[in-house]
Amino acid sequence: MLQSLYTVLLYLIQPLIWVRLWLRGRKAPAYRKRWGERYGFCSQKMQHGGIMLHSVSVGETLAAIPLVRALRHRYPTLPITVTTMTPTGSERVQSAFGKDVQHVYLPYDLPGSVNRFLNRINPKLVIIMETELWPNLITALKKRDIPLVIANARLSERSARGYMRLGKLIKQILQRITLIAAQNEEDGQRFLSLGLKRSQLVVTGSLKFDISVTPQLAARAVTLRRQWAPHRPVWIAASTHDGEESVILAAHRQLLARFPDLLLILVPRHPERFPDIIRMAQQAGMPYITRSSGEVPPASAQVVIGDTMGELMLLYGIADLAFVGGSLIERGGHNPLEPAAHAIPVLMGPHTLNFKDICAKLEEADGLITVQDTDSLVKEVGLLISDQDYRHYYGRHAVEVLYQNQGALQRLLHLLEPYLPPKTH
């Protein structure tokens, strides 16, 4: 009954969704494209009978990259379809995998759209990253006997309370899932409290620790650093949101008084904000170049604006230290392990709810520095730039936390084996 009501409401709000997509398309034109995919109509020819993996947006896609690569290596004959919900997630998939995987948007959770899509790709296994519980999709997979694994699953207290209000429906939905691979015991317990059976739960740890800097990426970063700033200190502020760039640019202005050749790489989280950041740099009177221009920053440039997609790991590799955004404002923060993988110090604001466990581990090991505002950012960045030993101390500890917590990927691959044909590698 509740699921039918949910479906009716979802049909009724479709016109509002179209309006929202159209309005978002004013700043990000990609939102006005590929609407057919959102209803299960795929214009491209799709191979079927493989693995489908859903990662809603950029963060989940980054965590999925090592998993997709490992699955391609183990099951080279199986087509892999990676779905997302956002254009930024879509661009990340395409830049990470190119034509090695099939990519479309996951359709909205309407029975007709879901079934149309499943008829098209008919997967042997569906993997959903983190926690996207779509009742009609989960029901359709159960009816078709297609195993569903929620990988790298997390469930905050707040989300658990929200799901609790669904009563029996959430229990029914959870019991239709084949397996939930939770990031930690806390998350696992929350799923159990909502009605998941113990036999459906395995705690694997977080896939986010299983990132690595490939030799090719490291070589590109070294080359770019030599071109851009062979004798200049460099810091990066990445995945920033509205309200953070003004703090960062104010801090950079103060730091330039002490370190006149300091270079800032500023990378906003959302591509539709690139023009805003360019305008802010102009208003601050700071000479800048954009990454998309392909230019080498002249000695006079004080800021490089990262206005390309899929290059964040490369840009982290150029920097001496990193500030990770979404954390000075209440967005919950973005992934501190990406800069940690390059063995550079990591700074974040106080709002790190999205990465609570990871940040706690980093902080405990002296791999993360918390800043509150412009003054504390200036103080900490200044210390790190002026003291090489201090900088190496925090960078080394950050990367050690990454190495010590790896292994979730291998545990997850082992759990997926029963649902896939024998591996050829």
mmCIF file with all atom_site columns, N, CA and C in Angstrom, residues 273-295:
data_model
loop_
_atom_site.group_PDB
_atom_site.id
_atom_site.type_symbol
_atom_site.label_atom_id
_atom_site.label_alt_id
_atom_site.label_comp_id
_atom_site.label_asym_id
_atom_site.label_entity_id
_atom_site.label_seq_id
_atom_site.pdbx_PDB_ins_code
_atom_site.Cartn_x
_atom_site.Cartn_y
_atom_site.Cartn_z
_atom_site.occupancy
_atom_site.B_iso_or_equiv
_atom_site.pdbx_formal_charge
_atom_site.auth_seq_id
_atom_site.auth_comp_id
_atom_site.auth_asym_id
_atom_site.auth_atom_id
_atom_site.pdbx_PDB_model_num
ATOM 1  N N  . ARG A 1 273 ? 29.601 26.760 -11.390 1.00 0.00 ? 273 ARG A N  1
ATOM 2  C CA . ARG A 1 273 ? 30.108 27.900 -10.616 1.00 0.00 ? 273 ARG A CA 1
ATOM 3  C C  . ARG A 1 273 ? 31.455 28.415 -11.137 1.00 0.00 ? 273 ARG A C  1
ATOM 4  N N  . PHE A 1 274 ? 31.999 27.799 -12.182 1.00 0.00 ? 274 PHE A N  1
ATOM 5  C CA . PHE A 1 274 ? 33.296 28.259 -12.719 1.00 0.00 ? 274 PHE A CA 1
ATOM 6  C C  . PHE A 1 274 ? 33.284 29.768 -13.028 1.00 0.00 ? 274 PHE A C  1
ATOM 7  N N  . PRO A 1 275 ? 32.240 30.282 -13.730 1.00 0.00 ? 275 PRO A N  1
ATOM 8  C CA . PRO A 1 275 ? 32.244 31.728 -14.035 1.00 0.00 ? 275 PRO A CA 1
ATOM 9  C C  . PRO A 1 275 ? 32.241 32.596 -12.769 1.00 0.00 ? 275 PRO A C  1
ATOM 10 N N  . ASP A 1 276 ? 31.529 32.130 -11.714 1.00 0.00 ? 276 ASP A N  1
ATOM 11 C CA . ASP A 1 276 ? 31.489 32.889 -10.451 1.00 0.00 ? 276 ASP A CA 1
ATOM 12 C C  . ASP A 1 276 ? 32.885 33.016 -9.840  1.00 0.00 ? 276 ASP A C  1
ATOM 13 N N  . ILE A 1 277 ? 33.657 31.930 -9.910  1.00 0.00 ? 277 ILE A N  1
ATOM 14 C CA . ILE A 1 277 ? 34.997 31.924 -9.296  1.00 0.00 ? 277 ILE A CA 1
ATOM 15 C C  . ILE A 1 277 ? 35.934 32.840 -10.083 1.00 0.00 ? 277 ILE A C  1
ATOM 16 N N  . ILE A 1 278 ? 35.808 32.810 -11.407 1.00 0.00 ? 278 ILE A N  1
ATOM 17 C CA . ILE A 1 278 ? 36.612 33.719 -12.246 1.00 0.00 ? 278 ILE A CA 1
ATOM 18 C C  . ILE A 1 278 ? 36.309 35.174 -11.863 1.00 0.00 ? 278 ILE A C  1
ATOM 19 N N  . ARG A 1 279 ? 35.010 35.462 -11.695 1.00 0.00 ? 279 ARG A N  1
ATOM 20 C CA . ARG A 1 279 ? 34.592 36.819 -11.314 1.00 0.00 ? 279 ARG A CA 1
ATOM 21 C C  . ARG A 1 279 ? 35.169 37.200 -9.934  1.00 0.00 ? 279 ARG A C  1
ATOM 22 N N  . MET A 1 280 ? 35.149 36.250 -9.003  1.00 0.00 ? 280 MET A N  1
ATOM 23 C CA . MET A 1 280 ? 35.673 36.525 -7.655  1.00 0.00 ? 280 MET A CA 1
ATOM 24 C C  . MET A 1 280 ? 37.179 36.823 -7.685  1.00 0.00 ? 280 MET A C  1
ATOM 25 N N  . ALA A 1 281 ? 37.912 36.065 -8.496  1.00 0.00 ? 281 ALA A N  1
ATOM 26 C CA . ALA A 1 281 ? 39.360 36.304 -8.622  1.00 0.00 ? 281 ALA A CA 1
ATOM 27 C C  . ALA A 1 281 ? 39.615 37.689 -9.224  1.00 0.00 ? 281 ALA A C  1
ATOM 28 N N  . GLN A 1 282 ? 38.788 38.056 -10.210 1.00 0.00 ? 282 GLN A N  1
ATOM 29 C CA . GLN A 1 282 ? 38.923 39.382 -10.829 1.00 0.00 ? 282 GLN A CA 1
ATOM 30 C C  . GLN A 1 282 ? 38.642 40.489 -9.807  1.00 0.00 ? 282 GLN A C  1
ATOM 31 N N  . GLN A 1 283 ? 37.547 40.300 -9.046  1.00 0.00 ? 283 GLN A N  1
ATOM 32 C CA . GLN A 1 283 ? 37.171 41.314 -8.046  1.00 0.00 ? 283 GLN A CA 1
ATOM 33 C C  . GLN A 1 283 ? 38.222 41.428 -6.941  1.00 0.00 ? 283 GLN A C  1
ATOM 34 N N  . ALA A 1 284 ? 38.886 40.299 -6.637  1.00 0.00 ? 284 ALA A N  1
ATOM 35 C CA . ALA A 1 284 ? 39.933 40.313 -5.602  1.00 0.00 ? 284 ALA A CA 1
ATOM 36 C C  . ALA A 1 284 ? 41.230 40.933 -6.132  1.00 0.00 ? 284 ALA A C  1
ATOM 37 N N  . GLY A 1 285 ? 41.260 41.197 -7.442  1.00 0.00 ? 285 GLY A N  1
ATOM 38 C CA . GLY A 1 285 ? 42.459 41.793 -8.049  1.00 0.00 ? 285 GLY A CA 1
ATOM 39 C C  . GLY A 1 285 ? 43.636 40.841 -8.097  1.00 0.00 ? 285 GLY A C  1
ATOM 40 N N  . MET A 1 286 ? 43.331 39.534 -8.178  1.00 0.00 ? 286 MET A N  1
ATOM 41 C CA . MET A 1 286 ? 44.404 38.536 -8.211  1.00 0.00 ? 286 MET A CA 1
ATOM 42 C C  . MET A 1 286 ? 44.604 38.034 -9.638  1.00 0.00 ? 286 MET A C  1
ATOM 43 N N  . PRO A 1 287 ? 45.792 38.206 -10.199 1.00 0.00 ? 287 PRO A N  1
ATOM 44 C CA . PRO A 1 287 ? 46.047 37.671 -11.548 1.00 0.00 ? 287 PRO A CA 1
ATOM 45 C C  . PRO A 1 287 ? 45.839 36.159 -11.555 1.00 0.00 ? 287 PRO A C  1
ATOM 46 N N  . TYR A 1 288 ? 45.096 35.664 -12.550 1.00 0.00 ? 288 TYR A N  1
ATOM 47 C CA . TYR A 1 288 ? 44.751 34.237 -12.579 1.00 0.00 ? 288 TYR A CA 1
ATOM 48 C C  . TYR A 1 288 ? 44.856 33.698 -13.999 1.00 0.00 ? 288 TYR A C  1
ATOM 49 N N  . ILE A 1 289 ? 44.923 32.369 -14.077 1.00 0.00 ? 289 ILE A N  1
ATOM 50 C CA . ILE A 1 289 ? 44.686 31.692 -15.354 1.00 0.00 ? 289 ILE A CA 1
ATOM 51 C C  . ILE A 1 289 ? 43.688 30.568 -15.076 1.00 0.00 ? 289 ILE A C  1
ATOM 52 N N  . THR A 1 290 ? 43.046 30.060 -16.117 1.00 0.00 ? 290 THR A N  1
ATOM 53 C CA . THR A 1 290 ? 42.161 28.901 -15.955 1.00 0.00 ? 290 THR A CA 1
ATOM 54 C C  . THR A 1 290 ? 42.899 27.660 -16.441 1.00 0.00 ? 290 THR A C  1
ATOM 55 N N  . ARG A 1 291 ? 42.633 26.542 -15.808 1.00 0.00 ? 291 ARG A N  1
ATOM 56 C CA . ARG A 1 291 ? 43.258 25.280 -16.222 1.00 0.00 ? 291 ARG A CA 1
ATOM 57 C C  . ARG A 1 291 ? 42.858 24.935 -17.656 1.00 0.00 ? 291 ARG A C  1
ATOM 58 N N  . SER A 1 292 ? 41.604 25.248 -18.021 1.00 0.00 ? 292 SER A N  1
ATOM 59 C CA . SER A 1 292 ? 41.115 24.877 -19.357 1.00 0.00 ? 292 SER A CA 1
ATOM 60 C C  . SER A 1 292 ? 41.855 25.627 -20.471 1.00 0.00 ? 292 SER A C  1
ATOM 61 N N  . SER A 1 293 ? 42.515 26.743 -20.121 1.00 0.00 ? 293 SER A N  1
ATOM 62 C CA . SER A 1 293 ? 43.248 27.502 -21.146 1.00 0.00 ? 293 SER A CA 1
ATOM 63 C C  . SER A 1 293 ? 44.483 26.747 -21.631 1.00 0.00 ? 293 SER A C  1
ATOM 64 N N  . GLY A 1 294 ? 44.969 25.790 -20.810 1.00 0.00 ? 294 GLY A N  1
ATOM 65 C CA . GLY A 1 294 ? 46.170 25.031 -21.167 1.00 0.00 ? 294 GLY A CA 1
ATOM 66 C C  . GLY A 1 294 ? 47.457 25.814 -20.998 1.00 0.00 ? 294 GLY A C  1
ATOM 67 N N  . GLU A 1 295 ? 47.357 27.039 -20.490 1.00 0.00 ? 295 GLU A N  1
ATOM 68 C CA . GLU A 1 295 ? 48.554 27.876 -20.315 1.00 0.00 ? 295 GLU A CA 1
ATOM 69 C C  . GLU A 1 295 ? 49.380 27.413 -19.114 1.00 0.00 ? 295 GLU A C  1
#
